[in-house]
Coordinates of C-alpha atoms in Angstrom, one line a residue:
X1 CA -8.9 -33.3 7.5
X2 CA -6.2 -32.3 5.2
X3 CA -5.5 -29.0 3.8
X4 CA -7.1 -27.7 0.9
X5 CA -4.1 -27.9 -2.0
X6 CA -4.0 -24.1 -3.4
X7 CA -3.8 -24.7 -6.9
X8 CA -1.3 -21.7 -8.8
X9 CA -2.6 -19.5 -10.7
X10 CA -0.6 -20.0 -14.4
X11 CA -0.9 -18.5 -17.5
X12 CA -1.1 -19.9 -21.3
X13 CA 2.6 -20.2 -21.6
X14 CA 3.0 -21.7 -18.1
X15 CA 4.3 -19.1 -15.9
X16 CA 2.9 -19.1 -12.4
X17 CA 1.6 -16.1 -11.3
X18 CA 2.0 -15.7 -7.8
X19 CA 2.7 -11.7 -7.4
X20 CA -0.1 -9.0 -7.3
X21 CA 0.5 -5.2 -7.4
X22 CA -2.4 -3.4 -6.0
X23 CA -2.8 0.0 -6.7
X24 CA -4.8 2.0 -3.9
X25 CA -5.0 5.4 -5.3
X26 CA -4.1 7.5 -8.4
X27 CA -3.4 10.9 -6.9
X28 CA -0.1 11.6 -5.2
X29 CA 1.7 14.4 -3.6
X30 CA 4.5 14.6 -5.9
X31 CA 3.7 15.4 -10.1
X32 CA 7.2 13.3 -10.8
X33 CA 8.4 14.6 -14.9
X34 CA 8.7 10.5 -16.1
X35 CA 5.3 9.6 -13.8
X36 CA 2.2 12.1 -14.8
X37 CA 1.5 15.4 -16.1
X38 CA 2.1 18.8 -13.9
X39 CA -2.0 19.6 -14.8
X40 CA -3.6 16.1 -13.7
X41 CA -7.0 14.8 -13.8
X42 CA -7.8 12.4 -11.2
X43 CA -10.3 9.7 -10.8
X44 CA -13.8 10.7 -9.6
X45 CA -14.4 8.7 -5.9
X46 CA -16.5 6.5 -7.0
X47 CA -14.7 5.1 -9.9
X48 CA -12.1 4.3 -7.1
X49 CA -12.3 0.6 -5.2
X50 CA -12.8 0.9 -1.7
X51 CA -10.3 -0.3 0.7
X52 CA -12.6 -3.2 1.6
X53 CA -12.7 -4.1 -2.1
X54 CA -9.0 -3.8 -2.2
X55 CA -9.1 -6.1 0.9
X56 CA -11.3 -8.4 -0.7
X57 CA -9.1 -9.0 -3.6
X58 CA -5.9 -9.5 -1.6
X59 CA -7.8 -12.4 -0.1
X60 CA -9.2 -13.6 -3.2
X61 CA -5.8 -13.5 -4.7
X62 CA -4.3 -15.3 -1.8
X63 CA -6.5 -17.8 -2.2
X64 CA -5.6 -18.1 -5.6
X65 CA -1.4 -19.1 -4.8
X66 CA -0.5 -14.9 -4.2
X67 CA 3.0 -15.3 -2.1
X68 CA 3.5 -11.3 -2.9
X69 CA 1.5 -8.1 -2.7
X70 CA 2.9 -4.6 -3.5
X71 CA 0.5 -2.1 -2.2
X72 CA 1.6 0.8 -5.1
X73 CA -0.6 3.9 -6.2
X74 CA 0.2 7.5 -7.2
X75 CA 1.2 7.7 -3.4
X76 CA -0.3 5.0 -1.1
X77 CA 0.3 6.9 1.8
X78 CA -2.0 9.7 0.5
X79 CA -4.9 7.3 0.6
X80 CA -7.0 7.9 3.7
X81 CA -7.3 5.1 6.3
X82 CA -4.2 3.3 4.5
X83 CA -3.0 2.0 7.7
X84 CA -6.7 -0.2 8.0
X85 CA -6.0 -1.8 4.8
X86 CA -2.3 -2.7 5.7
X87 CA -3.3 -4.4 8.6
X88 CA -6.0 -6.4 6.3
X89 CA -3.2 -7.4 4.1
X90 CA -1.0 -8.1 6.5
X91 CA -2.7 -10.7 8.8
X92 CA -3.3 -13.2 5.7
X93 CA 0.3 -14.1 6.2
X94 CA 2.0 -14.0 3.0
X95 CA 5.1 -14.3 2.5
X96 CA 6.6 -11.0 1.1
X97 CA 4.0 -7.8 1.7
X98 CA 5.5 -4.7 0.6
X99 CA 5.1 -1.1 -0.8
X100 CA 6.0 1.7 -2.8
X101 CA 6.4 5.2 -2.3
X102 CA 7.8 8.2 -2.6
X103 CA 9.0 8.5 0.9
X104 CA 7.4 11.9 1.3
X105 CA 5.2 11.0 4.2
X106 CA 7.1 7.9 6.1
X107 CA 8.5 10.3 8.7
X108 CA 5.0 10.2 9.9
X109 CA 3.7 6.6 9.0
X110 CA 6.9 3.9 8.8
X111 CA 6.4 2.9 12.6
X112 CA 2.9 2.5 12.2
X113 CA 3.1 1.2 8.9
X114 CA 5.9 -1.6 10.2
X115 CA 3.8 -2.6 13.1
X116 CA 0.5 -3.3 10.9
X117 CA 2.4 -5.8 9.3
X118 CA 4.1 -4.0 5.8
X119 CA 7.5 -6.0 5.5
X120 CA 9.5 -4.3 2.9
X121 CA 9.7 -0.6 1.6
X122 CA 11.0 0.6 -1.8
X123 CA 11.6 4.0 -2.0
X124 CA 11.9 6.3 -4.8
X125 CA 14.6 8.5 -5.2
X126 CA 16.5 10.0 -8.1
X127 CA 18.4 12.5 -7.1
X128 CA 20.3 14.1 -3.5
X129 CA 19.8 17.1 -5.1
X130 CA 17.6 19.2 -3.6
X131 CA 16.9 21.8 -6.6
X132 CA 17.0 18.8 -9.0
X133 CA 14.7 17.1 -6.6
X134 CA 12.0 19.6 -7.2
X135 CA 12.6 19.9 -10.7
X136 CA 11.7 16.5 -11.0
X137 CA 8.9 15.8 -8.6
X138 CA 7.7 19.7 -9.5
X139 CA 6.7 19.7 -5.6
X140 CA 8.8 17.8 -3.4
X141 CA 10.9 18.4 -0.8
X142 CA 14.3 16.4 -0.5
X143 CA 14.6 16.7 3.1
X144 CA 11.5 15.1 3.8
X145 CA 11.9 12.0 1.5
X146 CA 15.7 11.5 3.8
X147 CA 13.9 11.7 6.7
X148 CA 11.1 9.2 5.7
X149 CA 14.1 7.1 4.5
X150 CA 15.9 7.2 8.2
X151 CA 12.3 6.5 9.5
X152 CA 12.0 3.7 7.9
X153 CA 15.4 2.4 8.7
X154 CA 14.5 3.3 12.6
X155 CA 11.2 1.3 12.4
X156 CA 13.1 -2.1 11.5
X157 CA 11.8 -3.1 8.2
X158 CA 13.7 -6.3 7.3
X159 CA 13.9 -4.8 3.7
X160 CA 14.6 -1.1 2.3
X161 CA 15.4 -0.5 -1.4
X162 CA 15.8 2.8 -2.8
X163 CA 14.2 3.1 -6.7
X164 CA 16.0 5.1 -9.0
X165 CA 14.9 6.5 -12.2
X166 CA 18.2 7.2 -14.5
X167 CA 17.6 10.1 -17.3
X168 CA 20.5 11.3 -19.3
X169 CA 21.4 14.8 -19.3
X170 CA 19.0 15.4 -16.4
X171 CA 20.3 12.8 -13.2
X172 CA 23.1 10.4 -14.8
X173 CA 25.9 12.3 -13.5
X174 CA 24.3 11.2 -9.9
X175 CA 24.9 7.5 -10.5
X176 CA 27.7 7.0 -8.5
X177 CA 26.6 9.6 -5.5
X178 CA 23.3 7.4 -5.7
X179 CA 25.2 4.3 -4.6
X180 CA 27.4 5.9 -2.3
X181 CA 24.6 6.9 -0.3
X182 CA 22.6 3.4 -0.6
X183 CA 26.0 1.8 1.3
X184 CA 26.1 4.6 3.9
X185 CA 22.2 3.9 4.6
X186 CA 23.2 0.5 4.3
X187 CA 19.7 -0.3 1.6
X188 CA 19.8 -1.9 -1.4
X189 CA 19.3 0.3 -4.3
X190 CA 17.8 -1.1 -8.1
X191 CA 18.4 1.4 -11.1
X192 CA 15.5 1.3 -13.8
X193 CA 15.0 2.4 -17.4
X194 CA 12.3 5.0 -18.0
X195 CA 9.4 3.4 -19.4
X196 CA 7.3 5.3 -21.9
X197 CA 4.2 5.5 -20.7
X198 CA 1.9 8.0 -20.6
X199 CA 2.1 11.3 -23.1
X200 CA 4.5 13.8 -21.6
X201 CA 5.9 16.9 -22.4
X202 CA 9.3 17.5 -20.0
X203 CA 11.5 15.9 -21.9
X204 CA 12.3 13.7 -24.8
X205 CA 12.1 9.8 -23.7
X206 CA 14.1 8.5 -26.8
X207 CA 17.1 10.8 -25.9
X208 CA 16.8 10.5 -22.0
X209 CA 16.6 6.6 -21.8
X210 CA 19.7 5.7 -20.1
X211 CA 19.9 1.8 -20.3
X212 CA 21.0 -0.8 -17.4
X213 CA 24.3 -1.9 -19.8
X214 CA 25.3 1.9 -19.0
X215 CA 24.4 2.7 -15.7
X216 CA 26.1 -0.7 -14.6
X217 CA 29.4 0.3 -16.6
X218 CA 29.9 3.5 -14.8
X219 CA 29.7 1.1 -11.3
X220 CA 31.6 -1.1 -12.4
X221 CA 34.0 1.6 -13.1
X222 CA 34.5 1.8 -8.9
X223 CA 33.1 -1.1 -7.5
X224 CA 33.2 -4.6 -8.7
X225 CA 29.9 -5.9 -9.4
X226 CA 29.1 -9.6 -9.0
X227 CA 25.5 -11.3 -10.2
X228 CA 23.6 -12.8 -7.7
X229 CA 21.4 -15.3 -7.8
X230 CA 18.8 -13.6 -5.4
X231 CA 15.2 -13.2 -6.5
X232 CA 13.3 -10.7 -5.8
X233 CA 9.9 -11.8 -6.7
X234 CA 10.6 -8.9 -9.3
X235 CA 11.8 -7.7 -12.6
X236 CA 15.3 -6.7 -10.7
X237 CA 18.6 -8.4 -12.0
X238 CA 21.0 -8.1 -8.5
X239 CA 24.6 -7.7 -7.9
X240 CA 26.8 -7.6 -5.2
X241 CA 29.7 -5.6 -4.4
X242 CA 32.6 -7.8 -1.9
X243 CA 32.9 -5.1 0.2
X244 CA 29.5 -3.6 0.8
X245 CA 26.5 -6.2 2.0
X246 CA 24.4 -4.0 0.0
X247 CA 22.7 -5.3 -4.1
X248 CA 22.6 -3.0 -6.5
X249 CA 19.8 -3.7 -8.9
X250 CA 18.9 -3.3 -12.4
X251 CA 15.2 -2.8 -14.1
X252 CA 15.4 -3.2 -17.6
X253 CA 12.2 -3.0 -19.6
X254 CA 13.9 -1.8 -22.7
X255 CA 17.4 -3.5 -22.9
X256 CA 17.3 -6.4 -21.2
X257 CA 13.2 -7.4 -20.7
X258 CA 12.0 -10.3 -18.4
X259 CA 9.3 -11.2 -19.8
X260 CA 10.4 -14.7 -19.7
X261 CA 9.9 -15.1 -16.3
X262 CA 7.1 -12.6 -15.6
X263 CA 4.9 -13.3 -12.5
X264 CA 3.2 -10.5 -11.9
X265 CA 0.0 -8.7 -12.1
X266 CA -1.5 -5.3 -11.3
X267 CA -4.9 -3.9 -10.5
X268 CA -5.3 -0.4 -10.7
X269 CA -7.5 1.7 -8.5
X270 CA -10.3 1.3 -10.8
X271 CA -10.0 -2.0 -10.7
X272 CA -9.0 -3.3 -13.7
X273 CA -6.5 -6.4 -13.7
X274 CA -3.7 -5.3 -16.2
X275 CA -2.0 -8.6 -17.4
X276 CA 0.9 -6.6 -18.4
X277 CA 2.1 -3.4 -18.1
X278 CA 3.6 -2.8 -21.5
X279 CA 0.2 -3.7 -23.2
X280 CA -3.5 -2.7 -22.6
X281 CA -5.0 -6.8 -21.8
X282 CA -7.4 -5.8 -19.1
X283 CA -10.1 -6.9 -17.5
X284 CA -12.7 -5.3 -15.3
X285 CA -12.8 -6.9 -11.6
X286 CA -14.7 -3.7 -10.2
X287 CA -18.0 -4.8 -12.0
X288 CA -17.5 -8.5 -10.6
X289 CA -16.9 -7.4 -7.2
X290 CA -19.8 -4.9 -7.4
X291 CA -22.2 -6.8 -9.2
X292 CA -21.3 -10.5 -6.7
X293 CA -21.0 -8.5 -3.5
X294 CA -21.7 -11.7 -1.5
X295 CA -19.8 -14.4 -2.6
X296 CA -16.1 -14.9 -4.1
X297 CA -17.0 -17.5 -6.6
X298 CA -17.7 -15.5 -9.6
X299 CA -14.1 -13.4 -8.7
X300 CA -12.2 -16.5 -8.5
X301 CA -13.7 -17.6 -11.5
X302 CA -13.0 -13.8 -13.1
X303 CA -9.3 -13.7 -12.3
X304 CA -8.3 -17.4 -13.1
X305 CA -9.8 -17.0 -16.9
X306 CA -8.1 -13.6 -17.0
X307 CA -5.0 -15.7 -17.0
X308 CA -5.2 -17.0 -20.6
X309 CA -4.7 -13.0 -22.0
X310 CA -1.6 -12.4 -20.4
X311 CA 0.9 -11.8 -23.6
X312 CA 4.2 -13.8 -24.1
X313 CA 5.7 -10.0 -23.7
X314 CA 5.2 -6.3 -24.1
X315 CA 7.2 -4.6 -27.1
X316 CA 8.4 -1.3 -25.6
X317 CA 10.8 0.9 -28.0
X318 CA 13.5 2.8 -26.9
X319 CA 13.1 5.7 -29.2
X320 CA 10.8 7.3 -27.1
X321 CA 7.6 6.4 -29.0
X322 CA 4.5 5.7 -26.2
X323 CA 2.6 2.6 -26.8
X324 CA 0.8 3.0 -23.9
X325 CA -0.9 6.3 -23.4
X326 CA -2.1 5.6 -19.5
X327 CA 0.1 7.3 -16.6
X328 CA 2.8 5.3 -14.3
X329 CA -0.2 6.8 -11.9
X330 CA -3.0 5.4 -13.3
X331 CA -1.0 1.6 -13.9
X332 CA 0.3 1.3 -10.2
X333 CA 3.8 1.3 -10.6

């Protein structure tokens, strides 16, 4: 008998959508300045999916043409029993399954994480600072987020990137230093614009934003950067360097947006599907899986009309101005 013919998911303007972020929790051991508040509020437990109806929806979503899952949070690695629902994900044999975090905790988990199956790591990290490391995560520890990175190189995941988060006046001057270490460590590193969500206080977005065009003229200042035409499965624009195997990346929500070409998803921990992250589309899968605890149908049938309010594109500004008052936390990255 033949096999079944997975038909794509695809949305109104014909995109296939064939990546899912999952977020698995909203709390996280860091309180990052551009992420969340210092004084958060967190989601009450049972307003959280489990990890079997995270589990369930990976499936689902696999069945539905998913190639790509990010597991994202807060902090995955905070969430308890994490290393069950890798293992889940990972035996459905996709073919990318990765996850990001902060690092703060992959001393301890990137062996274990690497054998249940997690292929690729991106890790944030703004600074090799360590004073400007706390100033920015208010409670992290640089040390620990190096070691995690080493960890993770030791445990032989067949892709490392570093994430970092460039703010004028408080880690530009770092640019460089970032990409030195990225070719010692021999990881690829992407470079993102801040994006304005959530309300926050720290600083002021509109004068902070620090866009791709100038991050990648101070490289280019050093190192000769060459496009690529690697994809990612992501928003990343990649370059290479000719002496260095390692891409340097570029995330450009403001400046240079790829909308276009946008194949992505995200359910957060509450499970709402968000169709985009710079606008509020949403819809609720937690009551469907709730309320049709027995069969898949009704989900399937949930997620593929869900397609038709994905928006041509989200309209972020680059004065600072927040059209979206939820958290990176509370979005899953």
């Amino acid at each position: 008998m033949p096999a079944k013919t997975i038909q794509p998911l695809k949305d109104r303007f014909g995109r296939t959508i064939n990546y899912v972020r999952l977020s698995v929790t909203d709390r996280c051991d860091f309180r990052c300045v551009y992420c969340m508040a210092e004084d958060m509020t967190f989601l009450p437990r049972q307003q959280v999916l489990t990890l079997e109806e995270i589990a369930r929806l990976a499936r689902t979503f696999q069945s539905l043409g998913t190639e790509k899952i990010r597991l994202t949070g807060g902090e995955p690695l905070v969430r308890k029993d994490i290393l069950d629902l890798v293992g889940e994900i990972g035996r459905l044999g996709l073919r990318d399954f990765a996850m990001t975090t902060n690092g703060n905790q992959l001393s301890r988990l990137a062996e274990p994480l690497r054998e249940a199956g997690l292929q690729r790591l991106n890790i944030s990290l703004d600074t090799l600072d360590a004073g400007r490391f706390l100033q920015i995560t208010r409670t992290g520890q640089l040390d620990r987020v190096l070691d995690g990175i080493d960890a993770a190189r030791d445990a032989g995941f067949r892709g490392i990137k570093l994430n970092a988060v460039i703010m004028k006046g408080r880690n530009d001057d770092e640019i460089l230093d970032l990409v030195a270490f990225a070719r010692r460590k021999q990881v690829d590193i992407s470079f993102i614009e801040e994006m304005p969500l959530g309300q926050i206080t720290d600083h002021d977005r509109g004068e902070s934003l620090c866009s791709s065009d100038e991050v990648r003229a101070r490289i280019s200042r050093y190192h000769d950067l060459f496009p690529t035409t690697d994809d990612s499965g992501g928003p990343a624009r990649y370059f290479r360097m000719p002496d260095s195997p390692v891409r340097i990346g570029f995330i450009s929500p403001h400046s240079h947006n790829f909308c276009a070409t946008c194949n992505r998803v995200r359910v957060t921990v509450e499970g709402r599907l968000l169709l985009c992250l710079g606008n509020e589309h949403s819809v609720d899968l937690r009551r469907v899986l709730r309320g049709y605890p027995e069969g898949d149908g009704k989900l399937r049938e949930t997620i593929i009309k869900a397609m038709d309010l994905k928006p041509e594109r989200h309209h972020f500004s680059s004065d600072g101005d927040v059209q979206i008052l939820r958290f990176m936390n509370m979005t899953g990255g």
